């Protein structure tokens, strides 16, 4: 197989660990707190409700934006000093505070903080996710100029059909307290229309794992399967997170043959057989010795780190047990402060999306 180096393709990334050459890093400026709604309730920690009641429809408090923005800039510096080209979304052409209206509903926007949720690079294809939250309906426009630039330079661009997000798209009888009925996981999104967030997929070369979640349904998975091409195999997995939204705190590939799992959600018997020869490494419990309130996510942002390559990993500086574990497996860790970004719903994996990693498309199984 001919090796495709980064300089040959403007967009090229096949897994989570090949050497990173170009990446999009999100921004928090202009972020708006969503108004409390059933889709949000499906995955938000219960304690977060009062935050949404207080700030819903308003900008995130200034101090939160400033502190998170500083941490994003710190991430950018670390990436640039490692030789990675960093691009940022444009928020001058989109005002997230503005109320927009479709034939079925009205909403404001959210932010352009989490490019991983909305754009997934598979080989040389930029896949634009349709999303499942009304507040994220127009978020992609913060990235469209960048995507147009990559397209003009030869990348492929695949945009999934957006669901109407009308009331009928959501399961009206869903409640997070009844997320498991007779052993079957329930989700707030129905199967009425195609839906997925890019962050429910994780890439291992020609094999891609995906989970159904409160933003990703079976139709969405089937749409990706049919559109990305016959060289890829999509494997659906189902782990123990009762309120799933995004797989990147559940299983995280570290490199060929090494998979980090979240031991509180992943039962080893549910890991597909193809991983039988891989080292399955259990992540340590998240460190909670800091004051970040988590409004959109579980505690497991610990695992939401970013690999520069299959030896170097950028990690939140408080996560000492994780760093010790990774170092004991031969990785170099690069600690940076990132806990002020956590309340926006992710850590540095969510805050970025690969544009180019040097390497080849291959099977690791
Ligand atoms: N967006 C990543 C959050 C996943 C989690 O709540 O663990």
Short mmCIF file of C-alpha atoms and ligand atoms in Angstrom, two decimals, residues 43 114 117 199 241 243 245-250 262 265 296-301 304 345-347 350, ligand 1:
data_model
loop_
_atom_site.label_atom_id
_atom_site.label_comp_id
_atom_site.label_asym_id
_atom_site.label_seq_id
_atom_site.Cartn_x
_atom_site.Cartn_y
_atom_site.Cartn_z
CA UNK A 43 -27.53 13.48 29.18
CA UNK A 114 -16.46 21.23 20.22
CA UNK A 117 -18.92 16.61 17.77
CA UNK A 199 -18.18 12.08 18.48
CA UNK A 241 -23.38 4.13 30.07
CA UNK A 243 -27.16 8.08 29.23
CA UNK A 245 -23.70 10.92 24.26
CA UNK A 246 -20.27 10.64 22.58
CA UNK A 247 -18.03 7.61 22.85
CA UNK A 248 -14.79 9.46 23.63
CA UNK A 249 -15.00 8.97 27.39
CA UNK A 250 -15.89 5.28 27.05
CA UNK A 262 -13.76 3.28 31.10
CA UNK A 265 -19.17 1.51 31.72
CA UNK A 296 -22.98 18.78 30.03
CA UNK A 297 -20.95 15.69 30.74
CA UNK A 298 -20.06 12.84 33.06
CA UNK A 299 -16.98 12.92 35.33
CA UNK A 300 -15.06 10.90 32.76
CA UNK A 301 -13.60 13.82 30.82
CA UNK A 304 -11.04 12.86 26.76
CA UNK A 345 -18.93 19.68 28.04
CA UNK A 346 -15.60 18.23 27.02
CA UNK A 347 -11.87 18.16 27.32
CA UNK A 350 -13.91 17.24 22.16
N1 LIG B 1 -18.75 15.11 25.02
C1 LIG B 1 -18.10 14.09 25.79
C2 LIG B 1 -18.91 13.81 27.03
C3 LIG B 1 -19.08 12.40 27.29
C4 LIG B 1 -19.44 12.15 28.74
O1 LIG B 1 -20.38 12.76 29.25
O2 LIG B 1 -18.75 11.36 29.39
#
